[in-house]
Short mmCIF file of C-alpha atoms in Angstrom, two decimals:
data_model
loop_
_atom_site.label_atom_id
_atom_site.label_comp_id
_atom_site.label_asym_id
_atom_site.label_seq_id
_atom_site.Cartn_x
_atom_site.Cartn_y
_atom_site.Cartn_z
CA UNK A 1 103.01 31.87 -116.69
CA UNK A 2 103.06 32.56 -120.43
CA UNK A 3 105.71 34.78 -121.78
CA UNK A 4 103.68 36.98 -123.69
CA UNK A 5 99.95 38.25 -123.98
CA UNK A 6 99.42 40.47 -127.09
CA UNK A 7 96.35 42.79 -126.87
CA UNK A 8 94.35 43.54 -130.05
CA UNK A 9 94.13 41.63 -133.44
CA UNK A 10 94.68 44.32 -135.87
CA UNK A 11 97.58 44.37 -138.37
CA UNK A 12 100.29 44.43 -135.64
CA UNK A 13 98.57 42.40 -132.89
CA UNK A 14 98.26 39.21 -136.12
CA UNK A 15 102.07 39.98 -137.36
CA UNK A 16 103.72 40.21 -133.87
CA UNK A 17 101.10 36.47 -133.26
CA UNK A 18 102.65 35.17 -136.22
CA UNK A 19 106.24 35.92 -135.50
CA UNK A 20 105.75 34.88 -131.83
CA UNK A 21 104.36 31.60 -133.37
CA UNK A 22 107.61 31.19 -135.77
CA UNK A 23 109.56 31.70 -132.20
CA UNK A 24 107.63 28.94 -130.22
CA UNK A 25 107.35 31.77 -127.80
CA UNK A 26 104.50 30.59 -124.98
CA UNK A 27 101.75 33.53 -125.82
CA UNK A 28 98.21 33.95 -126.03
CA UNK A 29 96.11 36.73 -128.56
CA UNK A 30 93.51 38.32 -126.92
CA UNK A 31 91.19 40.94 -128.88
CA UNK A 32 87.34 41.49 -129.57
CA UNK A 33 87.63 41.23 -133.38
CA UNK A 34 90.41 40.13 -135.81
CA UNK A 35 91.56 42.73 -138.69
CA UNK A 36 90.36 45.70 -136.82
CA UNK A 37 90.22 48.92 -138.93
CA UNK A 38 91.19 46.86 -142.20
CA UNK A 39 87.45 44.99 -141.93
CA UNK A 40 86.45 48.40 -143.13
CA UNK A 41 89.32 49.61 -145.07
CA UNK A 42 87.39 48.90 -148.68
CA UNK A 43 90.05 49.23 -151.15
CA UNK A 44 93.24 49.10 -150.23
CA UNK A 45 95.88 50.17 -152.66
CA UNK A 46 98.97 50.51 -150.98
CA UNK A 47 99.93 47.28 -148.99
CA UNK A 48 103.04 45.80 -149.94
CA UNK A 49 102.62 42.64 -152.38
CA UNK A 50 99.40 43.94 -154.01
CA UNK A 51 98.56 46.30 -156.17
CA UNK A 52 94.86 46.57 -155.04
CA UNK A 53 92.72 44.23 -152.50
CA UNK A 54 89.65 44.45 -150.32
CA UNK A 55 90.19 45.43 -146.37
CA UNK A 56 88.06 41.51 -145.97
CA UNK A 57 90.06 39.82 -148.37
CA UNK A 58 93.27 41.10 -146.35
CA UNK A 59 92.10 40.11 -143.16
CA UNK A 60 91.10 36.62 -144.32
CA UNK A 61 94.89 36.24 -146.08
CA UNK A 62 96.11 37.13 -142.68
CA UNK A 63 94.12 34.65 -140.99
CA UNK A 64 94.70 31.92 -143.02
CA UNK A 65 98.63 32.68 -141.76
CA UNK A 66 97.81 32.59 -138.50
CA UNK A 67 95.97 29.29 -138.80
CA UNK A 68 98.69 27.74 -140.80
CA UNK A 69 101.06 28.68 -137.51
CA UNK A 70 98.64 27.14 -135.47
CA UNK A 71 97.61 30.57 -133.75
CA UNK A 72 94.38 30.66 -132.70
CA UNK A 73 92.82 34.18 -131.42
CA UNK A 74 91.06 34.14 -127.89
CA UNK A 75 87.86 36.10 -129.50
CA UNK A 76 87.00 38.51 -125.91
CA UNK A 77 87.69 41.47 -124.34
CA UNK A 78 90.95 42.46 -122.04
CA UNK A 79 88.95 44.71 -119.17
CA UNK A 80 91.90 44.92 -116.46
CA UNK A 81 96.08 44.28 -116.70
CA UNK A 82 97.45 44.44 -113.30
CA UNK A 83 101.40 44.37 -112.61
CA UNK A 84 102.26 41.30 -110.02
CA UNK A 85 105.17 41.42 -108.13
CA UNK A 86 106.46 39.07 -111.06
CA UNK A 87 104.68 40.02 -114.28
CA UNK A 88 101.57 40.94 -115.24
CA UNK A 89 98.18 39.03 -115.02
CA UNK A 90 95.46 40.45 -117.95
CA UNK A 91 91.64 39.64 -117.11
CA UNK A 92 88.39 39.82 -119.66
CA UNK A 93 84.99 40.53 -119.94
CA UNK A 94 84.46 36.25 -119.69
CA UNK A 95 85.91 36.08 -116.76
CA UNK A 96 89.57 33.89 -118.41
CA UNK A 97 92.57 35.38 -116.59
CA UNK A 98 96.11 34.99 -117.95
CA UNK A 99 99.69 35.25 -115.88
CA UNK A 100 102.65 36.74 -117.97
CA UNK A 101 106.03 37.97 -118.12
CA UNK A 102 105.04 40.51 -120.74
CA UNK A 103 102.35 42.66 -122.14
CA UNK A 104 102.11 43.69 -125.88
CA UNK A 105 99.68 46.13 -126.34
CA UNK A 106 98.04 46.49 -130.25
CA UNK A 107 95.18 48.34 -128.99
CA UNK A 108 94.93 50.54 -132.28
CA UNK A 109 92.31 53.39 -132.57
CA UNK A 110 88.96 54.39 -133.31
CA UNK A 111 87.15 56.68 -134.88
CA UNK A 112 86.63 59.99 -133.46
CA UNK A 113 83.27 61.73 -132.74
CA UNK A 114 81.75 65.13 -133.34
CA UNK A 115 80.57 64.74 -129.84
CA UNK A 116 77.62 66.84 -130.78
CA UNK A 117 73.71 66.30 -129.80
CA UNK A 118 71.98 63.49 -130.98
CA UNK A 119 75.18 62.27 -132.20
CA UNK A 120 74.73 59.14 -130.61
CA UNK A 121 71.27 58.87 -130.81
CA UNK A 122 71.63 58.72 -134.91
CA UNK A 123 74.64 56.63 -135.16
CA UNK A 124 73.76 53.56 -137.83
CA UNK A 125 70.72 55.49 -138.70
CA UNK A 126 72.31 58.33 -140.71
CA UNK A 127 75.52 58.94 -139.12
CA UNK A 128 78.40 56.52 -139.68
CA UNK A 129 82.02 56.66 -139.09
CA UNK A 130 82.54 53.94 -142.21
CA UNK A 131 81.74 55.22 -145.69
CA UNK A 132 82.41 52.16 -146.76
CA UNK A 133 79.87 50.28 -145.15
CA UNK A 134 77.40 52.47 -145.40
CA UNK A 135 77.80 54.52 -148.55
CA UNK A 136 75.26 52.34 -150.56
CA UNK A 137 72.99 52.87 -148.29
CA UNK A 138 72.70 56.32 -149.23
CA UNK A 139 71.66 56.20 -153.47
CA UNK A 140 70.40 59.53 -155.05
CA UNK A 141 70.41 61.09 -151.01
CA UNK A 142 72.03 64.35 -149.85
CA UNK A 143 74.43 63.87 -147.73
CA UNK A 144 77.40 65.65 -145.56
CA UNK A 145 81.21 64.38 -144.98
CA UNK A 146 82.89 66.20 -141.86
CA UNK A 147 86.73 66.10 -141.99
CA UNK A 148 89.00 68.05 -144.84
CA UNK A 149 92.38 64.96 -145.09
CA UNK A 150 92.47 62.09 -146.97
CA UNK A 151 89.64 60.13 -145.21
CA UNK A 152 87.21 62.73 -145.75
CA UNK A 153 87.93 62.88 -149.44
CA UNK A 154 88.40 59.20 -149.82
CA UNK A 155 84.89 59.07 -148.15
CA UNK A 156 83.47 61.95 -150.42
CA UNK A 157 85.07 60.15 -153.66
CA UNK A 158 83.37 56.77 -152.68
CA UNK A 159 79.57 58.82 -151.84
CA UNK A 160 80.25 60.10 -155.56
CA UNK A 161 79.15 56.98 -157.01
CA UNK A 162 75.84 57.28 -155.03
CA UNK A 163 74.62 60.26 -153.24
CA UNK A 164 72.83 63.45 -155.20
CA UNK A 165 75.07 65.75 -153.25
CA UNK A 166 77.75 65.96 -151.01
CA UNK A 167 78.52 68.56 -148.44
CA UNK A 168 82.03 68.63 -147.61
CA UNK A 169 82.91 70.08 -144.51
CA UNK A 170 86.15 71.40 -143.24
CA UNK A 171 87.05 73.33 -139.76
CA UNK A 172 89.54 75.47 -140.85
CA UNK A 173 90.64 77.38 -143.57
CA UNK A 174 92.47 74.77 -145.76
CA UNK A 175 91.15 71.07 -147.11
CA UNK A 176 94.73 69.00 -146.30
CA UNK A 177 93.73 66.38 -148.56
CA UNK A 178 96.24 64.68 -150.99
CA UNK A 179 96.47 66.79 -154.68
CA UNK A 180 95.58 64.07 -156.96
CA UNK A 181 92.22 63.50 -154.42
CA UNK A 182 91.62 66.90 -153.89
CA UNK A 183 91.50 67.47 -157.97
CA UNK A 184 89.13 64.16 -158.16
CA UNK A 185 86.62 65.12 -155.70
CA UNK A 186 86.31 69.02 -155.76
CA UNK A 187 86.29 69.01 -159.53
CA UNK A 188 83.06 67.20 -159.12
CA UNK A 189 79.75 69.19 -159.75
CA UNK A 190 78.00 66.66 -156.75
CA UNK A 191 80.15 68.30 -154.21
CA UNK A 192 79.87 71.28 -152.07
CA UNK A 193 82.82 72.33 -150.31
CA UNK A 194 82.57 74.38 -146.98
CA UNK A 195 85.42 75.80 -145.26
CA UNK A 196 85.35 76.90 -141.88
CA UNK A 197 81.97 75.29 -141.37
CA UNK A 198 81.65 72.86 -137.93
CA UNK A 199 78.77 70.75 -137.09
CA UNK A 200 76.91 71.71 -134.03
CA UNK A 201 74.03 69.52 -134.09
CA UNK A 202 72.14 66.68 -135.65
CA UNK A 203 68.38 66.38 -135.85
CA UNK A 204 65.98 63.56 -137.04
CA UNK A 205 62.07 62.58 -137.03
CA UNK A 206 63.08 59.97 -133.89
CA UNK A 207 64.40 56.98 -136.25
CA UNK A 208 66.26 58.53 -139.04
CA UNK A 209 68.76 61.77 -139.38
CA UNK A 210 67.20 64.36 -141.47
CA UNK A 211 69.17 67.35 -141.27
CA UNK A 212 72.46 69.05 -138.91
CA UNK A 213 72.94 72.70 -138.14
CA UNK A 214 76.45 74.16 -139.39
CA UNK A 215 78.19 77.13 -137.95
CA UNK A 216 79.69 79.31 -140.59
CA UNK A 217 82.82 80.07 -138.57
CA UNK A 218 83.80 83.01 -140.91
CA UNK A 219 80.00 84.63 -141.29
CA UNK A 220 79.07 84.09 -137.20
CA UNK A 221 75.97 82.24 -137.91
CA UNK A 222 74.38 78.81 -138.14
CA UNK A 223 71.96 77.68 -140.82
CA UNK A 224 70.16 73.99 -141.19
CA UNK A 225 71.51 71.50 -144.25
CA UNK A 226 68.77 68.88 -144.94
CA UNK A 227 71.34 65.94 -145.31
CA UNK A 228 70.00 61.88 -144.65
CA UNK A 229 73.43 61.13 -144.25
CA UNK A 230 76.25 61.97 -142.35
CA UNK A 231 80.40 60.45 -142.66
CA UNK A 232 82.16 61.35 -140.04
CA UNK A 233 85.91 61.75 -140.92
CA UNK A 234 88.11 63.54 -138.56
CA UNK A 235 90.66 61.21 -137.66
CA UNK A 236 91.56 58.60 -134.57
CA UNK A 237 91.85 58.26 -131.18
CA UNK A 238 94.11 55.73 -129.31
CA UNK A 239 92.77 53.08 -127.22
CA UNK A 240 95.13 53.23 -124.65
CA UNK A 241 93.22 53.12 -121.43
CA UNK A 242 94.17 50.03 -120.74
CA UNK A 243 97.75 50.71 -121.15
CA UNK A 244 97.34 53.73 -118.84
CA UNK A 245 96.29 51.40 -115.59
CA UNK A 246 100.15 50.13 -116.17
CA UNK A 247 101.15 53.71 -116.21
CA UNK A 248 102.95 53.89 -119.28
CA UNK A 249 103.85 57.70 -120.63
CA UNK A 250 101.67 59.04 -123.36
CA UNK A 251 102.30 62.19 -125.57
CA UNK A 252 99.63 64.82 -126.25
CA UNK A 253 97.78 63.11 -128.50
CA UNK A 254 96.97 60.22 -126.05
CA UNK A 255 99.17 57.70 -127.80
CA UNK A 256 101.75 55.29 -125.81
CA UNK A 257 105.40 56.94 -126.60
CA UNK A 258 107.63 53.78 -127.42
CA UNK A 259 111.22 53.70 -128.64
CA UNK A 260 112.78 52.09 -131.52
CA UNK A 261 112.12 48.99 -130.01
CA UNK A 262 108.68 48.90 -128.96
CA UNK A 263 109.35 49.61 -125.43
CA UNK A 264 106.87 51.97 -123.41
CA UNK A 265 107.81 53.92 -120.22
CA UNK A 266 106.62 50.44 -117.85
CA UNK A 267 109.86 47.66 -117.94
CA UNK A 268 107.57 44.57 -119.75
CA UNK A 269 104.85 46.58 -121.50
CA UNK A 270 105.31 46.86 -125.40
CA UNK A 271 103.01 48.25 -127.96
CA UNK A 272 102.93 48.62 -131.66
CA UNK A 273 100.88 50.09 -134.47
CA UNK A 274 98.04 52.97 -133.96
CA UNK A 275 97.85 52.79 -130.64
CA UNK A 276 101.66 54.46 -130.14
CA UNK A 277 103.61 57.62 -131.37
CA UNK A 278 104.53 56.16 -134.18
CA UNK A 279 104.48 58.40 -137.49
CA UNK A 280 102.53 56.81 -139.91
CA UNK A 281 99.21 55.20 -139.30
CA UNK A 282 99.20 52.31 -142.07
CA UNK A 283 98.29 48.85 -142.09
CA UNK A 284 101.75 48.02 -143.12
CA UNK A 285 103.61 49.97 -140.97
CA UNK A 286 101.16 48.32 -138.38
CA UNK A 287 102.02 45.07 -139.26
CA UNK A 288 105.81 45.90 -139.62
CA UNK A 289 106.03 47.54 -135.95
CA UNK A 290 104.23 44.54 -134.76
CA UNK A 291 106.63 41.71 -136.15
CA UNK A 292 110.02 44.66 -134.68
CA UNK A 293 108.02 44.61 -131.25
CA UNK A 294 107.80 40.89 -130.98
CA UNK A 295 111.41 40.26 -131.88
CA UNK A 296 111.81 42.97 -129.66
CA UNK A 297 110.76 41.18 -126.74
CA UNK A 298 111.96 37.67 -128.11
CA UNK A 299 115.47 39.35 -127.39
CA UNK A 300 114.29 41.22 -124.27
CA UNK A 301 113.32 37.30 -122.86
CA UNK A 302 115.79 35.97 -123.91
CA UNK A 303 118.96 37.77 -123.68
CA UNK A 304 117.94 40.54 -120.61
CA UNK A 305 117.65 44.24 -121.30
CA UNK A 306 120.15 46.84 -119.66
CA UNK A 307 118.50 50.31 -120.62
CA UNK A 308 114.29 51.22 -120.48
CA UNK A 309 112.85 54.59 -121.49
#
């Protein structure tokens, strides 16, 4: 039985690998992809060590750390975790199966949908949920960004170096945006801002998005904007359905409530980064809850635990 499984290989799932590693702890790293949201991060200006360095360039530092521990990432998909009357046993899509004392769960989040027709049908061929990925792809186009924070106007302030125009759109009454980003990108003569506009639709030729329908929320009506693109920007949602066949407590938001030291609601399941109710969705605070939840549990296994929340 291995002492540890740790689910996901963003941020926290590599740091809470690498300290396990440093331990000699008995543990295995399951997850579909390694570097999870940073792969698309593009630019990242605020991780501890440097002042600016690409989301790829990240992942591949962390990598190289892992390797140079010796960890090496079971690339495949956790479908099932089942409590045993001792432990846990965690099964994937390949069929592998894996017997442990504990589970860490790094599960992190996604992106969140519109959930609007033909949504789905023009995802990759007009709508994306990565601007940058996809914002060359859009040169001298019009296009529309959905979500008024700092996403949507880091999106918006990337399109600026390609599309013809940008529709910015913003449910309520306020963009939420930092100041310094909100001066960059609205003092810009490419963008249109629209508060209290919603997407209700998207429409295309079959292959392509051509245009969605907006409702002016304020004015009671809905009205067609010819856009070929459209960056979807309205924040996350926990994967934590895995975590949930355990039975661990989540707050309103759908994320796993821990405590200060990584514990959930189920004696033996931990979790760390996006996935919980932590405050600040970061890579580093990602990769700093995911080295406290592995010493966490190096104590937990080692010394017993008195008090669960």
């Amino acid at each position: 039985m291995k002492q540890l499984v740790i689910i996901g290989g963003g941020p926290a799932g590599i740091s809470a690998s690498i300290y396990a590693a440093r331990k000699k702890m008995d543990f295995v790293l399951i997850t579909k992809e390694v570097g999870g949201q940073v792969i698309k991060a593009g630019s990242i200006e605020n991780y501890l060590g440097y002042a600016m360095v690409d989301g790829i360039i990240l992942v591949e530092k962390m990598m190289e750390h892992m390797r140079k521990l010796g960890v090496e990432p079971i690339l495949d998909e956790v479908v099932d975790v089942e409590r045993l009357s001792e432990g846990f046993e965690v099964r994937t899509a390949s069929g592998q199966s894996f017997k442990t004392k504990t589970v860490l769960f790094c599960t992190g989040s996604e992106h969140r949908k519109l959930n609007v027709p033909r949504e789905k049908e023009y995802t990759g061929r007009g709508i994306s949920y990565c601007y940058t990925c996809d914002a060359p792809f859009f040169k001298n186009k019009k296009v529309a960004v959905v979500g008024g924070g700092n996403s949507g106007f880091e999106a918006v302030e990337q399109l600026l170096n390609y599309a013809s125009t940008i529709y910015l759109l913003e449910i309520s009454d306020q963009f939420r945006a930092d100041e310094v980003l909100r001066e960059k990108v609205l003092g810009n003569e490419k963008v249109i801002p629209l508060l209290r506009h919603r997407v209700v639709s998207a429409e295309g030729d079959g292959m392509f998005l051509k245009a969605i329908v907006v409702e002016d929320l304020e004015k009671g009506k809905t009205y067609r904007l010819d856009v070929e693109g459209l960056f979807v920007e309205i924040g996350l949602e926990p994967n934590t359905k895995l975590a949930q066949k355990l039975g661990v407590l989540l707050n309103s938001r759908g994320e796993i409530i821990i405590d200060c030291n990584n514990r959930t609601s189920e004696r033996g399941v931990y979790a760390a980064g996006d996935c919980t109710n932590i405050f600040a969705k970061q890579i580093i605070t990602a990769a700093g809850e995911g080295a406290k939840a592995l010493l966490s549990i190096y104590h937990d296994l080692t010394y017993g635990v008195s008090s669960w929340i």
